[in-house]
Short mmCIF file of C-alpha atoms and ligand atoms in Angstrom, two decimals:
data_model
loop_
_atom_site.label_atom_id
_atom_site.label_comp_id
_atom_site.label_asym_id
_atom_site.label_seq_id
_atom_site.Cartn_x
_atom_site.Cartn_y
_atom_site.Cartn_z
CA MET A 1 6.47 5.43 -12.77
CA SER A 2 8.74 4.06 -15.43
CA VAL A 3 7.20 3.68 -18.88
CA THR A 4 9.01 0.43 -19.58
CA HIS A 5 7.55 -1.41 -16.58
CA ASP A 6 3.96 -2.55 -16.62
CA PRO A 7 2.95 -3.39 -13.02
CA TYR A 8 0.35 -5.88 -14.26
CA GLU A 9 3.03 -7.82 -16.16
CA GLU A 10 5.19 -7.80 -13.02
CA ALA A 11 2.28 -8.95 -10.86
CA LYS A 12 1.60 -11.83 -13.25
CA LYS A 13 5.28 -12.80 -13.23
CA GLN A 14 5.26 -12.93 -9.42
CA LEU A 15 2.09 -15.03 -9.51
CA ARG A 16 3.60 -17.42 -12.08
CA GLN A 17 6.69 -17.92 -9.92
CA THR A 18 4.54 -18.64 -6.88
CA ILE A 19 2.25 -21.07 -8.70
CA ASP A 20 5.37 -22.95 -9.84
CA LEU A 21 6.88 -22.88 -6.35
CA LEU A 22 3.70 -24.31 -4.82
CA GLY A 23 3.33 -26.83 -7.63
CA LEU A 24 -0.18 -25.62 -8.54
CA GLY A 25 -1.52 -26.05 -12.06
CA ASP A 26 -1.99 -23.65 -14.94
CA GLU A 27 -5.72 -23.50 -14.32
CA VAL A 28 -5.04 -21.87 -10.94
CA TYR A 29 -2.68 -19.38 -12.56
CA GLU A 30 -5.27 -18.51 -15.20
CA MET A 31 -7.98 -17.93 -12.60
CA LEU A 32 -5.78 -15.67 -10.52
CA ALA A 33 -4.11 -13.78 -13.36
CA VAL A 34 -7.28 -11.86 -14.24
CA PRO A 35 -9.63 -9.90 -11.98
CA GLU A 36 -13.08 -11.35 -11.35
CA ARG A 37 -14.59 -8.03 -12.39
CA LEU A 38 -13.17 -4.84 -13.86
CA ILE A 39 -15.18 -1.67 -14.18
CA GLN A 40 -14.32 1.48 -16.09
CA VAL A 41 -16.35 4.59 -15.47
CA ARG A 42 -16.51 7.91 -17.28
CA LEU A 43 -16.70 10.80 -14.84
CA THR A 44 -17.88 14.10 -16.25
CA ILE A 45 -18.01 16.98 -13.82
CA LYS A 46 -18.59 20.70 -13.88
CA MET A 47 -15.46 22.68 -13.04
CA ASP A 48 -15.57 25.85 -10.90
CA ASP A 49 -15.25 28.09 -13.98
CA GLY A 50 -18.33 26.50 -15.53
CA SER A 51 -16.47 24.32 -18.03
CA ILE A 52 -17.05 20.56 -18.26
CA LYS A 53 -14.28 18.00 -17.86
CA THR A 54 -14.20 14.24 -18.31
CA PHE A 55 -12.03 11.84 -16.29
CA ILE A 56 -11.67 8.05 -16.39
CA GLY A 57 -11.86 5.85 -13.31
CA TRP A 58 -11.62 2.12 -12.60
CA ARG A 59 -12.39 -0.42 -9.91
CA SER A 60 -10.72 -3.78 -10.22
CA GLN A 61 -12.18 -6.59 -8.10
CA HIS A 62 -9.48 -9.19 -8.27
CA ASN A 63 -10.54 -12.09 -6.07
CA SER A 64 -13.25 -12.71 -3.47
CA ALA A 65 -12.44 -16.24 -2.31
CA LEU A 66 -11.61 -15.08 1.21
CA GLY A 67 -14.28 -12.37 1.52
CA PRO A 68 -15.45 -9.02 0.14
CA TYR A 69 -12.99 -7.12 -2.05
CA LYS A 70 -10.91 -4.64 -0.08
CA GLY A 71 -8.42 -2.01 -1.14
CA GLY A 72 -7.88 1.68 -1.71
CA VAL A 73 -8.61 4.16 -4.48
CA ARG A 74 -5.81 6.30 -5.87
CA TYR A 75 -5.98 9.64 -7.65
CA HIS A 76 -2.94 10.02 -9.88
CA PRO A 77 -2.27 11.59 -13.29
CA GLU A 78 -0.49 8.44 -14.50
CA THR A 79 -2.81 5.79 -13.11
CA ASN A 80 -3.97 3.39 -15.77
CA VAL A 81 -6.03 0.25 -15.95
CA ASN A 82 -3.08 -2.15 -15.76
CA GLU A 83 -1.74 -0.44 -12.68
CA VAL A 84 -5.14 -0.70 -10.99
CA ILE A 85 -5.42 -4.41 -11.85
CA ALA A 86 -1.91 -5.10 -10.50
CA LEU A 87 -2.68 -3.22 -7.31
CA SER A 88 -5.91 -5.17 -6.86
CA MET A 89 -4.02 -8.45 -7.21
CA TRP A 90 -1.48 -7.29 -4.64
CA MET A 91 -4.38 -6.48 -2.28
CA THR A 92 -5.61 -10.08 -2.59
CA TRP A 93 -2.21 -11.33 -1.46
CA LYS A 94 -1.81 -8.65 1.21
CA ASN A 95 -5.18 -9.38 2.79
CA ALA A 96 -4.67 -13.15 2.62
CA LEU A 97 -1.21 -12.88 4.14
CA ALA A 98 -2.53 -10.69 6.96
CA GLY A 99 -5.19 -13.30 7.70
CA LEU A 100 -8.04 -10.84 7.05
CA PRO A 101 -11.47 -12.04 5.86
CA TYR A 102 -11.10 -10.05 2.63
CA GLY A 103 -10.44 -10.52 -1.05
CA GLY A 104 -8.57 -7.91 -3.04
CA GLY A 105 -9.70 -4.82 -4.93
CA LYS A 106 -8.34 -1.48 -6.01
CA GLY A 107 -9.61 1.66 -7.68
CA GLY A 108 -8.14 4.63 -9.41
CA ILE A 109 -8.98 7.85 -11.18
CA ARG A 110 -6.62 9.29 -13.77
CA VAL A 111 -6.41 12.85 -12.46
CA ASP A 112 -3.90 15.24 -10.99
CA PRO A 113 -5.70 16.08 -7.74
CA LYS A 114 -3.34 18.99 -7.10
CA LYS A 115 -4.92 20.79 -10.07
CA LEU A 116 -8.48 20.51 -8.73
CA SER A 117 -10.16 22.75 -6.14
CA PRO A 118 -11.72 21.09 -3.07
CA SER A 119 -15.21 21.45 -4.53
CA GLU A 120 -14.11 19.98 -7.89
CA LEU A 121 -12.52 17.08 -6.00
CA GLU A 122 -15.75 16.57 -4.09
CA ARG A 123 -17.81 16.43 -7.29
CA LEU A 124 -15.32 14.01 -8.86
CA SER A 125 -15.28 11.77 -5.78
CA ARG A 126 -19.07 11.68 -5.54
CA ALA A 127 -19.37 10.96 -9.28
CA TYR A 128 -16.90 8.08 -8.94
CA PHE A 129 -18.64 6.49 -5.99
CA ALA A 130 -22.08 6.92 -7.52
CA ALA A 131 -20.80 5.24 -10.69
CA ILE A 132 -19.53 2.18 -8.79
CA SER A 133 -22.24 2.18 -6.11
CA ASP A 134 -23.88 -1.01 -7.38
CA VAL A 135 -20.75 -3.11 -6.97
CA VAL A 136 -19.42 -1.79 -3.65
CA GLY A 137 -20.99 -2.39 -0.25
CA VAL A 138 -20.32 -3.35 3.36
CA ASP A 139 -20.19 -7.03 2.35
CA GLN A 140 -19.25 -6.61 -1.33
CA ASP A 141 -16.32 -4.27 -1.75
CA ILE A 142 -14.90 -1.84 0.79
CA PRO A 143 -12.70 0.97 -0.61
CA ALA A 144 -10.20 2.99 1.44
CA PRO A 145 -7.59 5.71 0.91
CA ASP A 146 -4.51 5.23 -1.26
CA VAL A 147 -2.19 7.66 -3.08
CA TYR A 148 -3.65 11.22 -2.87
CA THR A 149 -6.94 10.19 -1.28
CA ASN A 150 -7.66 10.75 2.39
CA PRO A 151 -10.32 10.74 5.15
CA GLN A 152 -12.14 13.63 3.45
CA THR A 153 -12.41 11.60 0.23
CA MET A 154 -13.80 8.69 2.26
CA SER A 155 -16.38 10.99 3.89
CA TRP A 156 -17.70 11.98 0.46
CA TYR A 157 -17.79 8.32 -0.63
CA PHE A 158 -19.64 7.29 2.54
CA ASP A 159 -22.12 10.14 2.22
CA GLU A 160 -22.78 9.57 -1.47
CA TYR A 161 -23.33 5.84 -0.98
CA SER A 162 -25.57 6.36 2.05
CA ARG A 163 -27.62 8.91 0.09
CA ILE A 164 -28.07 6.59 -2.90
CA LYS A 165 -28.83 3.50 -0.81
CA ARG A 166 -30.99 5.39 1.72
CA GLY A 167 -29.25 4.30 4.91
CA GLN A 168 -26.14 4.93 6.98
CA TYR A 169 -23.51 2.51 5.75
CA PHE A 170 -20.44 3.30 7.81
CA GLY A 171 -18.78 0.03 6.85
CA VAL A 172 -18.76 0.74 3.10
CA VAL A 173 -15.43 2.55 3.28
CA THR A 174 -12.59 2.62 5.80
CA GLY A 175 -10.05 5.30 6.54
CA LYS A 176 -12.85 7.67 7.51
CA PRO A 177 -12.35 10.56 9.90
CA VAL A 178 -13.03 9.88 13.58
CA GLU A 179 -16.26 11.91 13.44
CA LEU A 180 -17.67 9.43 10.92
CA GLY A 181 -16.67 6.16 12.53
CA GLY A 182 -12.97 6.14 11.69
CA LEU A 183 -10.15 5.40 14.10
CA GLU A 184 -7.50 7.92 15.08
CA THR A 185 -4.88 5.22 14.52
CA ARG A 186 -5.80 4.65 10.84
CA VAL A 187 -3.77 7.66 9.70
CA ILE A 188 -0.54 6.43 11.26
CA SER A 189 -1.16 2.74 10.64
CA THR A 190 0.63 2.10 7.31
CA GLY A 191 3.77 3.96 8.38
CA TYR A 192 3.63 2.56 11.90
CA GLY A 193 3.29 -0.97 10.52
CA THR A 194 6.23 -0.40 8.17
CA ALA A 195 8.35 0.84 11.09
CA ILE A 196 7.46 -2.32 13.03
CA ALA A 197 8.43 -4.49 10.03
CA ALA A 198 11.73 -2.57 9.77
CA ARG A 199 12.36 -2.99 13.50
CA GLU A 200 11.74 -6.74 13.27
CA VAL A 201 14.04 -7.24 10.27
CA ALA A 202 16.69 -5.11 12.01
CA LYS A 203 16.49 -7.41 15.04
CA LYS A 204 17.17 -10.37 12.76
CA LEU A 205 20.01 -8.73 10.81
CA PHE A 206 21.69 -6.37 13.29
CA GLY A 207 20.29 -7.30 16.71
CA GLY A 208 18.09 -4.17 16.81
CA VAL A 209 17.08 -1.01 15.00
CA GLU A 210 18.69 1.44 17.48
CA GLY A 211 21.52 3.40 15.89
CA ARG A 212 20.87 1.94 12.43
CA THR A 213 20.77 4.29 9.45
CA VAL A 214 17.61 4.63 7.38
CA ALA A 215 16.68 6.39 4.13
CA VAL A 216 13.01 6.94 3.25
CA GLN A 217 11.89 7.75 -0.29
CA GLY A 218 8.53 9.54 -0.28
CA PHE A 219 7.12 11.75 2.47
CA GLY A 220 3.40 11.14 2.09
CA ASN A 221 1.35 9.45 4.75
CA ALA A 222 3.28 6.15 4.67
CA GLY A 223 6.77 7.65 4.33
CA TYR A 224 6.33 10.35 6.94
CA TYR A 225 4.99 8.03 9.65
CA ALA A 226 7.52 5.30 8.84
CA ALA A 227 10.32 7.88 9.25
CA LYS A 228 8.76 9.33 12.40
CA PHE A 229 8.26 6.00 14.19
CA LEU A 230 11.64 4.64 13.09
CA SER A 231 13.39 7.65 14.55
CA GLU A 232 11.31 7.29 17.75
CA MET A 233 12.48 3.66 17.89
CA GLY A 234 16.08 4.91 17.90
CA ALA A 235 17.02 4.58 14.22
CA ILE A 236 18.91 7.43 12.52
CA VAL A 237 16.86 8.64 9.56
CA VAL A 238 19.60 10.22 7.42
CA ALA A 239 17.59 10.95 4.27
CA VAL A 240 14.02 11.60 3.16
CA SER A 241 12.56 12.85 -0.10
CA ASP A 242 9.38 13.82 -1.92
CA SER A 243 8.56 14.37 -5.59
CA LYS A 244 10.66 17.56 -5.62
CA GLY A 245 13.87 15.91 -4.30
CA GLY A 246 15.62 14.74 -1.16
CA ILE A 247 17.68 15.90 1.81
CA PHE A 248 20.56 14.27 3.69
CA ASN A 249 22.06 14.66 7.16
CA SER A 250 24.40 11.93 8.42
CA LYS A 251 23.55 12.81 12.03
CA GLY A 252 19.86 12.21 11.44
CA LEU A 253 16.95 14.44 10.43
CA LYS A 254 14.38 15.77 12.92
CA ILE A 255 11.35 14.27 11.24
CA ASP A 256 8.68 16.44 12.86
CA ASP A 257 10.60 19.61 11.92
CA VAL A 258 10.95 18.34 8.35
CA LYS A 259 7.19 17.72 8.30
CA LYS A 260 6.53 21.27 9.47
CA VAL A 261 8.64 22.66 6.63
CA LYS A 262 6.89 20.37 4.14
CA ASN A 263 3.49 21.58 5.37
CA GLU A 264 4.51 25.24 5.17
CA THR A 265 6.44 25.23 1.89
CA GLY A 266 5.18 22.19 0.01
CA SER A 267 8.43 20.21 0.05
CA VAL A 268 11.04 18.64 2.31
CA ILE A 269 13.79 20.21 0.18
CA ASN A 270 13.26 23.57 1.91
CA TYR A 271 14.40 22.13 5.26
CA THR A 272 17.75 23.69 6.11
CA ASP A 273 19.35 21.58 8.88
CA ILE A 274 21.01 19.32 6.29
CA GLU A 275 24.43 18.46 4.88
CA LYS A 276 23.28 18.33 1.28
CA LYS A 277 20.37 18.00 -1.09
CA ILE A 278 20.11 14.75 -3.02
CA THR A 279 17.97 13.41 -5.84
CA ASN A 280 15.45 10.62 -5.45
CA GLU A 281 17.79 8.34 -7.41
CA GLU A 282 20.73 9.15 -5.13
CA LEU A 283 18.61 8.44 -2.06
CA LEU A 284 17.97 4.89 -3.23
CA GLU A 285 21.69 4.28 -3.62
CA LEU A 286 22.80 5.61 -0.22
CA ASP A 287 25.00 3.45 1.96
CA VAL A 288 22.43 2.90 4.73
CA ASP A 289 21.31 -0.11 6.75
CA ILE A 290 17.64 0.13 5.81
CA LEU A 291 16.03 1.62 2.73
CA VAL A 292 12.30 2.36 2.81
CA PRO A 293 10.78 3.08 -0.61
CA ALA A 294 7.50 4.79 0.29
CA ALA A 295 6.52 6.53 -2.94
CA ILE A 296 5.38 4.67 -6.05
CA GLU A 297 6.05 1.45 -7.92
CA ASN A 298 9.05 0.43 -10.04
CA VAL A 299 11.72 2.65 -8.51
CA ILE A 300 14.18 -0.21 -7.94
CA THR A 301 14.79 -1.75 -11.36
CA GLU A 302 17.45 -3.80 -13.12
CA GLU A 303 19.11 -0.46 -13.97
CA ASN A 304 19.91 0.61 -10.39
CA ALA A 305 19.63 -2.64 -8.38
CA ASP A 306 23.37 -3.25 -8.66
CA ARG A 307 24.10 0.09 -7.05
CA ILE A 308 21.81 -0.40 -4.02
CA LYS A 309 23.92 -0.54 -0.85
CA ALA A 310 21.27 -0.94 1.84
CA LYS A 311 21.30 -4.25 3.70
CA ALA A 312 17.53 -4.41 3.95
CA ILE A 313 14.73 -2.88 1.91
CA VAL A 314 11.38 -2.46 3.62
CA GLU A 315 8.68 -1.73 1.05
CA ALA A 316 6.18 0.86 2.27
CA ALA A 317 5.03 1.58 -1.30
CA ASN A 318 3.20 -0.98 -3.39
CA GLY A 319 5.46 -2.64 -5.97
CA PRO A 320 8.61 -0.50 -5.70
CA THR A 321 10.93 -3.38 -6.75
CA THR A 322 10.67 -5.06 -10.15
CA PRO A 323 11.14 -8.88 -10.34
CA GLU A 324 14.36 -8.36 -12.39
CA ALA A 325 15.72 -6.05 -9.71
CA GLU A 326 14.70 -8.46 -6.99
CA ALA A 327 16.75 -11.26 -8.57
CA ILE A 328 19.82 -8.99 -8.46
CA LEU A 329 19.15 -7.98 -4.85
CA THR A 330 18.73 -11.61 -3.79
CA LYS A 331 22.08 -12.48 -5.35
CA LYS A 332 23.66 -9.60 -3.44
CA GLY A 333 22.14 -10.90 -0.19
CA ILE A 334 19.92 -7.85 0.32
CA VAL A 335 16.82 -8.76 2.31
CA VAL A 336 13.58 -7.35 0.89
CA VAL A 337 10.65 -7.18 3.28
CA PRO A 338 7.91 -7.21 0.63
CA ASP A 339 5.12 -4.66 0.30
CA ILE A 340 2.33 -7.12 1.00
CA LEU A 341 3.90 -7.69 4.41
CA ALA A 342 5.57 -4.35 5.18
CA ASN A 343 2.71 -2.02 4.25
CA ALA A 344 -0.21 -4.12 5.48
CA GLY A 345 -0.66 -1.89 8.54
CA GLY A 346 -3.17 0.29 6.69
CA VAL A 347 -5.53 -2.47 5.73
CA ILE A 348 -5.12 -4.24 9.08
CA MET A 349 -6.34 -1.04 10.75
CA SER A 350 -9.07 -0.76 8.11
CA HIS A 351 -10.32 -4.16 9.18
CA ILE A 352 -10.45 -3.07 12.82
CA GLU A 353 -12.38 0.05 11.76
CA TRP A 354 -14.82 -2.03 9.68
CA VAL A 355 -15.45 -4.47 12.54
CA ASN A 356 -15.90 -1.53 14.88
CA ASN A 357 -18.45 0.07 12.53
CA ARG A 358 -20.41 -3.14 12.36
CA MET A 359 -20.48 -3.37 16.16
CA GLY A 360 -21.68 0.21 16.44
CA GLY A 361 -18.41 1.54 17.89
CA TRP A 362 -16.69 -0.59 20.49
CA ILE A 363 -12.92 -0.62 20.11
CA ARG A 364 -10.65 1.70 22.08
CA GLU A 365 -7.77 3.39 20.23
CA GLU A 366 -5.07 1.80 22.42
CA GLU A 367 -6.56 -1.61 21.76
CA ALA A 368 -6.56 -0.96 18.00
CA LYS A 369 -2.92 0.08 18.04
CA ALA A 370 -1.88 -2.92 20.14
CA ARG A 371 -3.75 -5.29 17.80
CA LEU A 372 -1.99 -3.75 14.81
CA GLU A 373 1.42 -4.19 16.40
CA GLU A 374 0.70 -7.78 17.40
CA LYS A 375 -0.49 -8.69 13.90
CA MET A 376 2.48 -7.04 12.18
CA VAL A 377 4.96 -8.84 14.44
CA ASN A 378 3.24 -12.24 14.03
CA ASN A 379 2.95 -11.85 10.25
CA PHE A 380 6.59 -10.83 9.96
CA HIS A 381 7.79 -13.89 11.85
CA ALA A 382 5.46 -16.26 9.98
CA VAL A 383 6.98 -15.09 6.68
CA TRP A 384 10.54 -15.03 8.01
CA ASP A 385 10.24 -18.58 9.37
CA TYR A 386 8.68 -19.92 6.16
CA TRP A 387 11.51 -18.29 4.20
CA GLN A 388 14.25 -19.65 6.45
CA LYS A 389 12.82 -23.14 6.94
CA LYS A 390 11.08 -23.98 3.68
CA LEU A 391 13.00 -22.12 0.99
CA ASP A 392 16.56 -21.91 -0.29
CA THR A 393 17.41 -18.40 0.89
CA SER A 394 20.20 -18.00 -1.65
CA LYS A 395 17.65 -18.36 -4.44
CA TYR A 396 14.51 -16.88 -2.93
CA ASN A 397 13.83 -13.61 -1.15
CA MET A 398 11.24 -13.04 1.59
CA ARG A 399 8.72 -12.09 -1.11
CA ALA A 400 8.61 -15.67 -2.36
CA ALA A 401 7.68 -16.83 1.15
CA ALA A 402 5.03 -14.14 1.60
CA TYR A 403 3.49 -14.94 -1.79
CA ALA A 404 3.56 -18.67 -1.12
CA ILE A 405 1.62 -18.25 2.14
CA ALA A 406 -0.87 -15.82 0.57
CA VAL A 407 -1.52 -17.66 -2.70
CA ASP A 408 -1.88 -20.95 -0.85
CA ARG A 409 -4.56 -19.43 1.42
CA VAL A 410 -6.50 -18.10 -1.56
CA TYR A 411 -6.10 -21.41 -3.37
CA ARG A 412 -7.45 -23.36 -0.40
CA ALA A 413 -10.43 -21.03 -0.05
CA MET A 414 -11.22 -21.41 -3.77
CA LYS A 415 -10.98 -25.18 -3.45
CA LEU A 416 -13.25 -25.28 -0.40
CA ARG A 417 -15.79 -23.10 -2.19
CA GLY A 418 -15.75 -25.51 -5.12
CA TRP A 419 -14.34 -23.03 -7.64
CA ILE A 420 -11.66 -25.51 -8.65
N1 LIG B 1 -4.46 1.57 0.19
C1 LIG B 1 -3.95 0.79 1.27
C2 LIG B 1 -3.16 -0.39 0.74
O1 LIG B 1 -2.63 -0.36 -0.36
C3 LIG B 1 -5.03 0.40 2.28
C4 LIG B 1 -6.17 -0.40 1.74
C5 LIG B 1 -7.31 -0.56 2.73
O2 LIG B 1 -7.22 -0.11 3.85
O3 LIG B 1 -8.31 -1.13 2.31
O4 LIG B 1 -2.94 -1.34 1.43
#
């Protein structure tokens, strides 16, 4: 994360632009620029060696006009309150755009989870969920995994909440393991959804994704599955990276073999069937058809936007492109499929899981996957058509269209509820 870019400032800038585009007043901007509720919690836990350590966590509940707050919790050493607020605002737009009955929320703990043992992580996770237990709930706020949290984290959250509230509240978190009411498909869903978004934009720009070159920055859950499904769809994934660096092979990387090496050695850079190693910065500037930033925010900035050669950018990460960079990309004619559209697969599957929990387990995996695909395709085309038909495409990118649809939905819900 770059020090000079504050994601909350960027999120507010994007909101301002959308409010102006839709011709809504300042009072709407002011309502949406701040979260409805923001909680900071102090988490003090006993470490394995007997010492005591204190961590800070947050939950930002941005907007509930369309339904209960929904969004993940990230564990990251650089997470801060402004990042969490920005991410919660992006969840409001993402959920609205996807047509889900959810508002937006996000949580975070400032911690390097790689430095904690599993039992320390369990104590930290339970402490966090206990601390926010009065403001989350099946119909209040439904957390899920995000950066460095996973189905195990969700199991601890679910158990802690159920213990405190004396019940079995499966619907209080999504992204749970299958044994505890989760869906097999949830793990692949963000990356799978991103691959579908990339396939759809490739159809528009090149007539199809087959034979097109792709670079993926980040090899976590989203990046790995995006790369895997894109190569299964016939794209040539020439580069991938993780926090330690990247690898390049013009003939295409075998994604499952790369994953094996990452699992065994801790990084993709130890994979040997490559032409060269590259840095994360070099990966972004490769001459490929499709670039998929799948790591963290603010990696495409006004400093490197001019050197980006990809024809389309499909944002698997949240907030990888700054507004200044986006203006440069738009001028260059680079199509950006925005995060709130391209990475919505995770929360779309979360919704299916939540509905399934409330029905006591009903949905079949194949049905869940088909629903995800259908929703991603429909959402992509709704945004594309709005962009092409209602906006000047030389001035506005797809993000403007996605934001316009999302903010308008939230605005209408607020109006109907009598908030404005
Ligand atoms: N953390 C994911 C996101 O940023 C998923 C959120 C959810 O499933 O609630 O969209």
